[in-house]
Coordinates of C-alpha atoms in Angstrom, one line a residue:
Chain A
M30 CA 82.8 123.1 53.1
T31 CA 84.9 124.7 55.7
P32 CA 86.7 121.5 56.5
S33 CA 88.1 121.0 53.0
N34 CA 89.2 124.5 52.7
G35 CA 90.8 124.6 56.2
N36 CA 92.6 121.4 55.4
E37 CA 94.2 122.3 52.3
D38 CA 96.8 124.5 54.0
A39 CA 97.5 121.8 56.7
F40 CA 98.3 119.4 54.0
T41 CA 101.4 121.0 52.6
T42 CA 102.9 122.3 55.7
P43 CA 103.7 120.3 58.8
P44 CA 101.9 121.6 61.8
L45 CA 104.9 122.9 63.6
V46 CA 106.1 125.1 60.5
K47 CA 102.5 126.2 60.2
S48 CA 102.2 127.6 63.8
R49 CA 105.6 129.4 63.5
A50 CA 104.6 131.1 60.2
Q51 CA 101.4 132.2 61.8
T52 CA 103.2 133.7 64.7
L53 CA 105.2 136.0 62.2
P54 CA 102.4 137.2 59.8
A55 CA 103.7 140.4 58.6
A56 CA 107.2 141.0 59.8
P57 CA 108.3 144.6 60.4
V58 CA 111.2 146.0 58.2
G59 CA 113.8 145.4 60.8
A60 CA 112.9 141.8 61.2
R61 CA 112.6 141.3 57.4
L62 CA 116.1 142.7 57.0
R63 CA 117.3 140.4 59.6
T64 CA 115.9 137.5 57.8
L65 CA 117.6 138.7 54.7
L66 CA 121.0 139.1 56.0
T67 CA 121.7 136.7 59.1
F68 CA 122.5 133.7 57.0
S69 CA 124.6 135.6 54.4
L70 CA 126.4 137.3 57.3
A71 CA 127.1 133.9 59.0
V72 CA 128.4 132.6 55.6
A73 CA 130.6 135.5 55.2
V74 CA 132.2 135.2 58.6
A75 CA 132.7 131.4 58.0
L76 CA 134.6 132.2 54.7
A77 CA 136.5 135.0 56.2
V78 CA 137.7 132.8 59.0
H79 CA 138.3 129.9 56.5
L80 CA 140.5 132.3 54.4
F81 CA 142.5 133.4 57.4
V82 CA 143.0 130.0 58.8
S83 CA 144.0 128.2 55.7
K84 CA 146.8 130.3 54.8
K85 CA 149.0 127.8 56.6
E86 CA 147.4 124.8 54.7
P87 CA 148.4 123.5 51.4
A88 CA 146.1 125.4 48.9
L89 CA 145.0 122.2 47.0
E90 CA 143.4 120.8 50.1
T91 CA 141.4 123.8 50.9
R92 CA 140.3 125.1 47.7
S93 CA 137.2 123.2 47.3
Y94 CA 136.0 124.3 50.6
T95 CA 136.7 127.9 49.7
V96 CA 134.7 127.4 46.5
F97 CA 131.9 125.6 48.5
L98 CA 131.6 128.7 51.0
C99 CA 131.7 131.1 48.1
A100 CA 128.9 129.2 46.4
V101 CA 126.9 129.1 49.5
L102 CA 127.3 132.9 49.9
A103 CA 126.5 133.5 46.4
I104 CA 123.2 131.5 46.8
A105 CA 122.4 133.2 50.0
L106 CA 122.9 136.7 48.5
L107 CA 121.0 135.9 45.3
T108 CA 118.0 134.3 47.0
A109 CA 117.7 137.4 49.4
P110 CA 116.2 139.6 46.7
A111 CA 114.4 136.8 45.0
Q112 CA 112.3 136.1 48.2
V113 CA 110.7 139.5 48.0
L114 CA 108.8 138.0 45.0
W115 CA 108.6 134.5 45.9
S116 CA 106.5 134.1 48.9
S117 CA 107.0 130.4 49.9
L118 CA 110.8 130.9 49.7
R119 CA 110.3 133.8 52.0
R120 CA 108.3 131.8 54.5
W121 CA 110.9 129.0 54.4
R122 CA 113.7 131.4 55.0
Q123 CA 111.9 133.3 57.7
N124 CA 111.5 129.9 59.5
M125 CA 115.0 128.5 58.8
H126 CA 117.4 131.4 58.8
P127 CA 118.4 131.1 62.4
I128 CA 119.2 127.3 61.9
L129 CA 121.1 127.9 58.7
A130 CA 123.0 130.6 60.3
A131 CA 123.8 128.4 63.3
V132 CA 125.1 125.7 60.9
A133 CA 127.4 128.1 59.2
L134 CA 128.7 129.5 62.4
L135 CA 129.2 125.9 63.7
L136 CA 131.3 125.0 60.6
C137 CA 133.2 128.2 61.4
L138 CA 133.9 127.0 65.0
W139 CA 134.9 123.5 63.8
E140 CA 137.4 125.1 61.5
I141 CA 138.7 127.3 64.3
I142 CA 139.2 124.5 66.6
T143 CA 140.7 122.1 64.2
S144 CA 143.0 123.8 61.6
G145 CA 142.9 127.3 63.4
L146 CA 144.1 126.6 67.0
R147 CA 144.8 122.8 66.6
L148 CA 143.1 121.9 69.8
L149 CA 142.1 118.4 68.7
P150 CA 144.7 115.7 67.7
L151 CA 145.3 114.8 64.2
P152 CA 144.4 112.8 62.2
Y153 CA 141.2 112.0 64.3
F154 CA 139.7 115.3 63.9
P155 CA 140.2 116.8 60.4
S156 CA 139.0 120.3 59.5
P157 CA 135.8 120.8 57.5
A158 CA 138.0 121.6 54.5
K159 CA 139.7 118.3 54.7
V160 CA 136.3 116.4 55.1
L161 CA 135.1 118.1 52.0
Q162 CA 138.1 117.2 50.2
S163 CA 137.6 113.5 51.2
L164 CA 134.0 113.8 50.1
I165 CA 135.0 115.0 46.7
S166 CA 138.0 112.9 46.0
D167 CA 136.2 109.7 47.1
R168 CA 132.7 110.5 45.7
M169 CA 132.7 107.4 43.5
L170 CA 133.3 104.9 46.2
L171 CA 131.1 106.8 48.6
F172 CA 128.2 106.9 46.1
D173 CA 128.8 103.1 45.5
S174 CA 128.7 102.3 49.2
T175 CA 125.4 104.4 49.7
W176 CA 123.9 102.6 46.8
H177 CA 124.8 99.2 48.4
S178 CA 123.5 100.3 51.8
L179 CA 120.2 101.4 50.2
I180 CA 119.6 98.2 48.5
L181 CA 120.3 96.3 51.5
L182 CA 118.4 98.5 53.7
I183 CA 115.3 98.5 51.5
S184 CA 115.1 94.8 50.9
G185 CA 115.7 93.9 54.7
Y186 CA 113.2 96.5 55.7
A187 CA 110.5 95.6 53.3
L188 CA 110.9 91.9 54.3
G189 CA 110.6 92.8 57.9
V190 CA 107.6 95.0 57.5
V191 CA 105.7 92.5 55.4
A192 CA 106.5 89.7 57.9
G193 CA 105.7 92.0 60.8
L194 CA 102.4 93.1 59.4
I195 CA 101.3 89.5 58.7
S196 CA 102.4 88.2 62.1
G197 CA 100.9 91.3 63.8
I198 CA 97.5 91.0 62.2
C199 CA 97.3 87.2 63.0
I200 CA 98.4 87.7 66.8
G201 CA 96.3 90.7 67.1
W202 CA 93.2 89.2 65.7
S203 CA 93.1 85.4 66.4
S204 CA 93.3 84.4 70.2
P205 CA 94.7 81.0 69.6
I206 CA 97.6 82.4 67.4
R207 CA 98.0 85.0 70.2
Y208 CA 98.4 82.4 72.8
W209 CA 101.2 80.7 71.0
G210 CA 102.7 83.7 69.1
M211 CA 102.9 86.1 72.1
P212 CA 105.4 84.1 74.1
V213 CA 107.6 83.6 71.1
L214 CA 107.4 87.2 70.3
K215 CA 108.3 88.2 74.0
V216 CA 111.2 85.9 74.3
V217 CA 112.8 86.2 70.8
G218 CA 111.8 89.8 69.9
P219 CA 113.9 91.6 72.6
I220 CA 117.2 90.1 71.5
P221 CA 118.9 92.7 69.5
A222 CA 119.2 91.6 66.0
T223 CA 122.9 92.2 66.0
A224 CA 123.4 89.6 68.6
W225 CA 122.5 86.9 66.0
I226 CA 125.4 87.9 63.7
P227 CA 127.7 85.0 64.6
L228 CA 124.9 82.5 64.2
A229 CA 123.7 84.1 60.8
M230 CA 127.1 84.1 59.4
V231 CA 127.4 80.3 60.0
I232 CA 123.9 79.5 58.6
S233 CA 123.5 81.8 55.6
P234 CA 125.6 81.2 52.4
S235 CA 126.1 84.9 51.7
A236 CA 126.8 87.7 54.0
V237 CA 124.3 90.0 52.1
V238 CA 121.5 87.6 52.6
S239 CA 122.2 87.1 56.2
A240 CA 122.5 90.8 56.7
A241 CA 119.0 91.4 55.0
A242 CA 117.6 88.6 57.2
L243 CA 119.0 90.4 60.2
I244 CA 117.6 93.8 59.3
A245 CA 114.2 92.1 58.6
L246 CA 114.4 90.5 62.1
A247 CA 115.2 93.9 63.8
V248 CA 112.2 95.5 61.9
W249 CA 109.9 92.5 62.4
F250 CA 109.8 92.7 66.2
P251 CA 108.5 96.3 66.7
V252 CA 106.1 96.2 63.8
T253 CA 104.6 93.0 65.0
M254 CA 104.3 94.1 68.5
L255 CA 102.6 97.5 67.7
T256 CA 100.5 96.0 64.8
A257 CA 99.2 93.2 67.2
S258 CA 98.5 95.7 70.0
G259 CA 96.7 98.2 67.6
I260 CA 94.5 95.4 66.2
S261 CA 93.6 93.9 69.5
N262 CA 92.6 97.3 70.8
T263 CA 90.2 98.1 67.9
R264 CA 87.3 99.9 69.6
A265 CA 84.5 97.3 70.1
S266 CA 81.9 99.7 68.7
Y267 CA 83.6 100.0 65.4
L268 CA 83.4 96.2 65.1
D269 CA 79.9 96.0 66.3
V270 CA 78.7 98.7 63.9
A271 CA 80.5 96.9 61.0
R272 CA 78.8 93.5 62.0
T273 CA 75.4 95.1 61.8
L274 CA 76.3 96.5 58.5
G275 CA 76.7 92.9 57.2
A276 CA 80.5 92.7 57.3
G277 CA 82.3 89.4 57.1
R278 CA 85.6 88.5 58.6
G279 CA 87.5 90.0 55.8
Y280 CA 85.9 93.3 56.1
L281 CA 86.4 93.4 60.0
I282 CA 90.0 92.5 59.8
F283 CA 91.2 94.6 56.8
R284 CA 88.6 97.5 56.7
V285 CA 88.1 98.0 60.3
A286 CA 90.8 96.5 62.6
V287 CA 93.7 97.4 60.3
P288 CA 92.8 101.0 59.6
A289 CA 92.1 101.4 63.2
A290 CA 95.5 100.1 64.1
I291 CA 97.4 102.2 61.5
P292 CA 98.5 104.9 63.9
N293 CA 100.1 102.1 66.1
I294 CA 101.5 100.5 63.1
F295 CA 103.3 103.8 62.1
I296 CA 104.9 103.8 65.6
G297 CA 106.2 100.4 64.8
L298 CA 107.5 101.3 61.4
F299 CA 109.4 104.2 62.9
M300 CA 110.9 102.1 65.6
G301 CA 111.7 99.4 63.1
L302 CA 113.4 102.0 60.8
G303 CA 115.6 103.1 63.6
A304 CA 116.5 99.4 64.5
S305 CA 117.2 98.8 60.8
F306 CA 119.8 101.5 60.5
L307 CA 121.7 100.2 63.5
T308 CA 121.6 96.7 62.2
L309 CA 122.7 97.7 58.8
V310 CA 125.7 99.5 59.8
V311 CA 126.7 96.9 62.3
A312 CA 126.2 94.1 59.6
E313 CA 128.1 96.0 57.1
T314 CA 131.1 96.8 59.6
V315 CA 131.3 93.1 60.5
G316 CA 130.3 90.9 57.6
V317 CA 129.2 92.5 54.5
K318 CA 132.1 93.8 52.3
S319 CA 130.1 96.8 50.9
G320 CA 128.1 99.8 52.0
L321 CA 128.6 102.8 54.2
G322 CA 129.2 100.8 57.3
W323 CA 131.9 99.0 55.5
Y324 CA 133.4 102.1 54.2
V325 CA 133.7 103.7 57.6
S326 CA 135.6 100.8 59.0
W327 CA 137.8 100.5 55.9
A328 CA 138.7 104.3 56.1
Q329 CA 139.4 103.9 59.8
G330 CA 141.9 101.0 59.0
W331 CA 143.8 103.5 56.8
A332 CA 143.5 106.2 59.5
E333 CA 141.8 108.4 56.9
Y334 CA 139.6 110.2 59.3
G335 CA 138.4 112.7 56.8
K336 CA 136.8 109.9 54.9
V337 CA 135.2 108.6 58.1
F338 CA 133.7 111.9 58.6
A339 CA 132.6 112.2 55.0
A340 CA 130.8 109.0 55.4
L341 CA 129.1 110.0 58.6
I342 CA 127.8 113.1 56.8
I343 CA 126.5 110.9 54.0
M344 CA 124.8 108.7 56.6
A345 CA 123.2 111.6 58.3
A346 CA 121.8 112.8 55.1
F347 CA 120.9 109.3 53.9
F348 CA 119.1 108.1 57.1
S349 CA 117.4 111.5 57.7
T350 CA 116.1 111.6 54.1
I351 CA 114.5 108.1 54.5
M352 CA 113.0 109.1 57.9
T353 CA 111.5 112.2 56.4
M354 CA 110.1 110.1 53.7
L355 CA 108.3 107.8 56.1
F356 CA 106.9 110.9 58.0
K357 CA 105.6 112.1 54.7
V358 CA 103.8 108.8 54.0
R359 CA 102.4 108.8 57.4
D360 CA 101.2 112.3 57.0
R361 CA 99.4 111.2 53.7
V362 CA 97.9 108.0 55.1
L363 CA 96.8 109.5 58.4
V364 CA 95.1 112.6 56.9
W365 CA 91.9 111.4 58.8
Q366 CA 93.8 112.0 62.0
K367 CA 94.8 115.5 61.3
G368 CA 95.0 117.3 64.6
V369 CA 95.1 114.2 66.7
I370 CA 98.9 113.1 66.2
K371 CA 101.6 115.3 67.4
W372 CA 105.1 113.6 67.2
Chain B
M11 CA 63.6 112.8 47.2
V12 CA 62.6 109.8 49.4
V13 CA 64.6 106.8 48.8
V14 CA 62.3 104.0 48.0
A15 CA 62.1 101.5 50.8
E16 CA 63.1 98.1 49.3
G17 CA 61.8 95.3 51.5
K18 CA 59.0 95.7 53.9
A19 CA 59.4 96.5 57.6
S20 CA 59.7 93.4 59.7
S21 CA 58.3 92.7 63.2
L22 CA 60.6 92.2 66.1
R23 CA 59.9 89.8 69.0
L24 CA 61.6 88.7 72.3
H25 CA 60.1 85.7 74.0
E26 CA 60.9 85.0 77.7
V27 CA 64.5 86.3 77.3
S28 CA 67.0 86.2 80.1
K29 CA 70.6 87.4 79.9
S30 CA 73.2 87.7 82.7
F31 CA 76.7 88.9 82.9
P32 CA 79.7 88.1 85.0
A33 CA 79.9 90.5 87.9
P34 CA 82.9 92.9 87.7
D35 CA 83.9 92.5 91.2
D36 CA 83.3 88.8 91.7
P37 CA 84.0 86.3 89.0
L38 CA 81.7 83.6 90.2
A39 CA 78.6 85.8 90.6
R40 CA 76.4 86.9 87.7
H41 CA 74.3 90.0 87.3
A42 CA 71.1 89.3 85.8
A43 CA 70.7 92.1 83.0
L44 CA 67.3 91.0 81.8
Q45 CA 64.9 88.4 83.4
N46 CA 62.0 86.8 81.4
V47 CA 61.5 89.8 79.2
S48 CA 58.9 89.4 76.3
L49 CA 58.3 92.2 74.0
S50 CA 57.1 92.4 70.4
L51 CA 57.0 95.2 67.9
A52 CA 54.7 95.1 64.9
A53 CA 56.2 95.9 61.5
G54 CA 56.6 99.6 61.0
E55 CA 56.1 100.4 64.7
L56 CA 58.1 102.9 66.6
V57 CA 58.7 101.9 70.2
S58 CA 60.7 103.6 72.9
L59 CA 62.4 101.9 75.9
V60 CA 62.6 104.0 79.0
G61 CA 64.1 103.2 82.3
P62 CA 66.9 103.9 84.8
S63 CA 70.4 103.2 83.6
G64 CA 71.3 99.5 84.2
C65 CA 67.9 98.3 83.5
G66 CA 69.1 96.3 80.5
K67 CA 67.8 98.4 77.7
S68 CA 71.2 98.3 75.7
T69 CA 71.5 94.5 76.4
L70 CA 68.0 94.1 75.0
L71 CA 69.1 96.0 71.9
R72 CA 72.3 94.0 71.5
L73 CA 70.3 90.8 71.6
L74 CA 68.0 92.1 68.8
A75 CA 71.1 93.2 66.8
G76 CA 72.5 89.7 67.2
L77 CA 75.6 91.0 68.9
D78 CA 74.9 89.0 72.0
S79 CA 72.8 85.9 72.3
P80 CA 70.4 85.3 75.3
D81 CA 71.0 82.8 78.0
S82 CA 67.5 81.6 77.7
G83 CA 64.5 82.5 75.5
E84 CA 64.3 83.3 71.8
V85 CA 64.6 86.5 69.6
F86 CA 62.9 86.8 66.2
I87 CA 62.8 89.1 63.3
G88 CA 59.6 88.4 61.4
S89 CA 59.5 84.5 61.9
E90 CA 63.3 84.2 61.6
P91 CA 65.2 83.5 64.9
I92 CA 68.1 86.1 65.3
K93 CA 71.5 84.1 65.5
S94 CA 74.0 86.7 64.4
P95 CA 74.3 90.4 63.3
G96 CA 72.9 91.1 60.0
A97 CA 72.4 93.9 57.6
E98 CA 68.6 93.7 57.9
R99 CA 68.8 95.2 61.4
G100 CA 70.5 98.5 61.6
L101 CA 72.2 99.7 64.8
V102 CA 72.9 103.3 65.9
F103 CA 74.8 104.1 69.1
Q104 CA 74.8 107.2 71.2
D105 CA 78.4 107.6 70.2
P106 CA 78.1 107.8 66.4
S107 CA 81.2 105.5 66.2
L108 CA 81.9 106.7 62.5
F109 CA 84.9 105.0 61.1
P110 CA 87.4 108.1 61.4
W111 CA 89.7 106.8 58.5
L112 CA 86.7 107.1 56.1
T113 CA 85.1 110.2 54.7
V114 CA 81.5 110.9 55.2
R115 CA 80.9 109.3 51.9
G116 CA 82.9 106.4 52.8
N117 CA 81.2 105.8 56.1
I118 CA 77.7 105.8 54.4
E119 CA 79.1 103.4 51.8
A120 CA 80.6 101.0 54.4
G121 CA 77.4 98.8 54.4
L122 CA 77.3 98.5 50.7
V123 CA 81.2 97.7 50.7
A124 CA 80.7 95.1 53.4
R125 CA 78.0 93.3 51.3
H126 CA 80.0 93.6 48.1
V127 CA 77.0 95.5 46.5
L128 CA 78.7 99.0 46.2
H129 CA 78.9 98.6 42.4
E130 CA 75.2 98.3 41.8
K131 CA 74.1 100.6 44.5
R132 CA 76.6 103.6 44.5
H133 CA 74.0 105.9 43.2
E134 CA 71.8 105.4 46.4
V135 CA 74.7 106.9 48.5
D136 CA 74.0 110.4 47.1
E137 CA 70.4 110.1 47.8
F138 CA 71.1 109.0 51.4
M139 CA 73.4 111.9 51.8
R140 CA 70.7 114.2 50.6
L141 CA 68.1 112.6 52.9
V142 CA 70.1 113.3 56.0
G143 CA 71.2 116.9 54.6
L144 CA 75.0 116.3 54.1
E145 CA 75.4 116.9 50.4
G146 CA 78.2 119.3 50.9
F147 CA 80.3 117.1 53.3
A148 CA 80.9 114.1 51.1
N149 CA 84.7 114.3 51.5
A150 CA 84.9 115.6 55.1
Y151 CA 86.4 113.3 57.7
P152 CA 84.4 112.6 60.9
H153 CA 86.8 114.7 63.0
H154 CA 85.4 117.7 61.2
L155 CA 81.7 117.0 62.0
S156 CA 79.5 118.4 64.8
G157 CA 77.8 115.9 67.0
G158 CA 74.5 116.4 65.2
M159 CA 76.0 115.9 61.8
A160 CA 78.1 112.9 62.9
Q161 CA 74.9 111.3 64.2
R162 CA 73.2 111.9 60.8
V163 CA 76.0 110.2 59.0
A164 CA 75.5 107.3 61.4
L165 CA 71.9 107.2 60.5
A166 CA 72.5 107.3 57.0
R167 CA 75.1 104.6 57.3
A168 CA 72.7 102.4 59.0
L169 CA 69.8 103.2 56.5
V170 CA 71.9 102.5 53.3
N171 CA 71.4 98.7 53.8
H172 CA 67.5 99.3 53.8
P173 CA 67.2 97.6 57.3
K174 CA 63.8 96.2 58.1
A175 CA 64.3 97.2 61.6
L176 CA 66.4 100.1 63.1
L177 CA 67.7 99.8 66.7
L178 CA 68.5 103.1 68.2
D179 CA 70.6 103.1 71.4
E180 CA 70.3 106.7 72.7
P181 CA 71.2 108.2 69.4
L182 CA 70.4 111.6 70.4
G183 CA 71.7 111.4 74.0
A184 CA 74.8 113.3 73.4
L185 CA 73.3 116.2 71.6
D186 CA 72.3 119.6 72.8
A187 CA 68.7 120.4 73.4
F188 CA 68.1 122.3 70.2
T189 CA 70.0 119.9 67.9
R190 CA 68.2 117.1 69.7
M191 CA 64.8 118.4 68.9
R192 CA 65.7 119.0 65.3
M193 CA 67.1 115.5 65.0
Q194 CA 63.9 114.0 66.7
D195 CA 62.0 115.4 63.6
E196 CA 64.5 114.1 61.3
V197 CA 64.3 110.7 62.7
L198 CA 60.4 110.9 62.5
R199 CA 60.7 112.1 59.0
L200 CA 62.8 109.1 58.0
W201 CA 60.5 106.6 59.9
Q202 CA 57.3 108.0 58.2
A203 CA 59.1 108.0 54.8
R204 CA 60.4 104.6 55.0
G205 CA 58.2 102.7 57.3
T206 CA 61.1 101.0 59.1
T207 CA 60.4 99.3 62.4
M208 CA 62.3 101.3 65.1
L209 CA 63.2 100.6 68.6
L210 CA 64.5 103.6 70.4
V211 CA 66.3 103.4 73.8
T212 CA 66.2 106.7 75.5
H213 CA 66.5 108.6 78.8
D214 CA 64.4 111.4 77.8
I215 CA 60.8 111.0 78.6
D216 CA 59.7 113.9 76.2
E217 CA 61.5 112.3 73.4
A218 CA 59.8 109.1 74.1
I219 CA 56.4 110.7 74.2
Y220 CA 57.1 112.9 71.1
M221 CA 58.2 110.2 68.8
S222 CA 56.8 106.8 69.7
N223 CA 53.7 104.7 69.2
R224 CA 54.3 102.9 72.4
I225 CA 56.5 103.5 75.4
V226 CA 57.9 100.5 77.3
I227 CA 59.0 101.2 80.9
M228 CA 61.6 98.9 82.4
T229 CA 62.7 98.3 85.9
Q230 CA 66.3 97.9 87.2
R231 CA 68.1 94.8 88.4
P232 CA 67.0 92.5 87.1
G233 CA 65.6 94.2 83.9
R234 CA 61.9 93.6 83.5
I235 CA 59.2 95.2 81.7
E236 CA 57.3 97.3 84.1
Q237 CA 54.6 98.7 82.0
T238 CA 53.7 99.5 78.4
I239 CA 52.0 102.7 77.4
S240 CA 50.4 103.5 74.0
I241 CA 50.6 107.0 72.9
A242 CA 47.5 108.0 71.1
L243 CA 48.4 111.7 70.5
E244 CA 48.0 112.9 67.0
R245 CA 51.1 113.7 64.9
P246 CA 52.9 116.1 64.5
R247 CA 52.8 116.1 68.5
D248 CA 52.8 119.3 70.3
R249 CA 55.3 119.3 73.2
S250 CA 53.3 121.7 75.2
H251 CA 49.8 120.4 74.7
Q252 CA 48.2 119.4 78.0
N253 CA 47.8 115.9 77.0
F254 CA 51.4 115.6 76.3
L255 CA 52.2 117.1 79.6
R256 CA 49.7 115.0 81.5
L257 CA 51.2 111.8 79.8
R258 CA 54.7 113.1 80.8
G259 CA 53.5 113.5 84.5
D260 CA 52.0 110.1 84.6
I261 CA 55.2 108.4 83.2
L262 CA 57.4 110.4 85.7
E263 CA 55.2 109.3 88.4
L264 CA 55.5 105.7 87.3
L265 CA 59.3 105.9 87.2
H266 CA 59.5 107.7 90.4
F267 CA 57.1 105.3 92.1
A268 CA 59.2 102.3 90.9
G269 CA 62.3 104.2 92.5
N270 CA 60.5 104.5 95.8
A271 CA 59.3 101.0 95.8
S272 CA 62.8 99.7 95.3
I273 CA 64.0 101.8 98.3
E274 CA 61.2 100.4 100.5
N275 CA 62.0 97.0 99.6
K276 CA 65.7 97.5 100.7
S277 CA 64.9 98.9 104.1

């Protein structure tokens, strides 16, 4: 009975967060006040600096950033009393307030360096106000680019994962396939997918199709490699036990070797995801005429660096969201490994 | 409460079996793990294999399980030659080797899933969980279980197929002394309730005397059967009874004697 109870908590909170929350069980009043105020204070400082610095700038360009900072400050102040009643919000803020405050101060510093002291050359390093302005004014195109990137990424990644799992299972399980497949994998796999771009553009009728194929290739290699090694390293005793239970080949492969290889497979999926981001952006920059990669090079062509930064921010949010989703999937799938994995 | 035994127990027989493995240090040489070993177990008998490590006990068990095949000689279950692993011969290792990705219930069901009979026999899983005292742990994952509990799951997993013979490779070897004694009683209870033929490999002479009808003592390199001792003590056996202790002394002397002899041979 204890196992199921003890586990429920661990399900919802990642281990790191949990251990931190445990170290701060009942914060004393001073610490609690600090939690309440640090972030609000940092935002207030950023706002004050912004108002002071932006006096020299045209009001139209800086207004949205002013509104943004005011809104954040309002939220910070409003949620401060709310967290007294709402314990999960309190825990989250207890854990996050140093980071949130640091982000606010970093924005502040960025503004001081750029539009305040003008230490960095324009137009390459716009102020945060300018970046926000670009983000808002170009939102339709940015949204459209993100959408195209998402479609391309998902189709390429899915294709690569499916191909990688199939070839990984075959190479890992069957020694004749391993004999012939491993050299191919070892020779062709390490070539960066982006190096195939010139060839892909010649072969494929459409840039989008060739980009998806390249992303798939980039994902295929790590997924195949790690699936194959996971399958071939399945503990012999699992297979022996399964055989004495009357298991046939299908059971041995799909219900013993594959589950045993899943921790490895996830490492491959993460490596493949990183490779797919890289390939996506490069393919969009070079060949495909849409997506975030294309947007960045297009904005750079017009020397609109505010838009370049805006696209970088979108990319950071976009890619890290996808990465986080894969982590969530892994935590769900690898529940049985709770306490074993830590990365 | 007792799950009705489906088929009857089967006899097991090894006839003049030899098995060797490539030596780890020299690819051309081979180590003889078993040499001309003949052994038969009557249906429903509980026999222990005792001997120094490296005497081929586990090899013998793997041959009976069908996981390895002998270089020469034959292995039978009933009158059928053993060619490959099968669900009628259950196997439990010292390491429970539970599938960590399945819950306790999933592990016990594994044999039914593997044989595509889960649908008809699902109700038996609960009975087996009760039989080994794991009702409350159906949804726990193996990494939550203690060694004794994990080994009970492994036993239930092997029993769910109603094996005609159960091969136990030091199943209690990794447990602490108290859990071990309790588990010995559990295994005996299962054996008495189900009448399955059991072959138990063990290092523990007390365990062998406490549990088995016969004790087979093996010698080392090449593995051969030294002696077979029938245990006529009444059940339940008393570990501190003088007959028990006398037997223990005899067997220890036998094993000791074997050890001395091999040293003399070398010198």
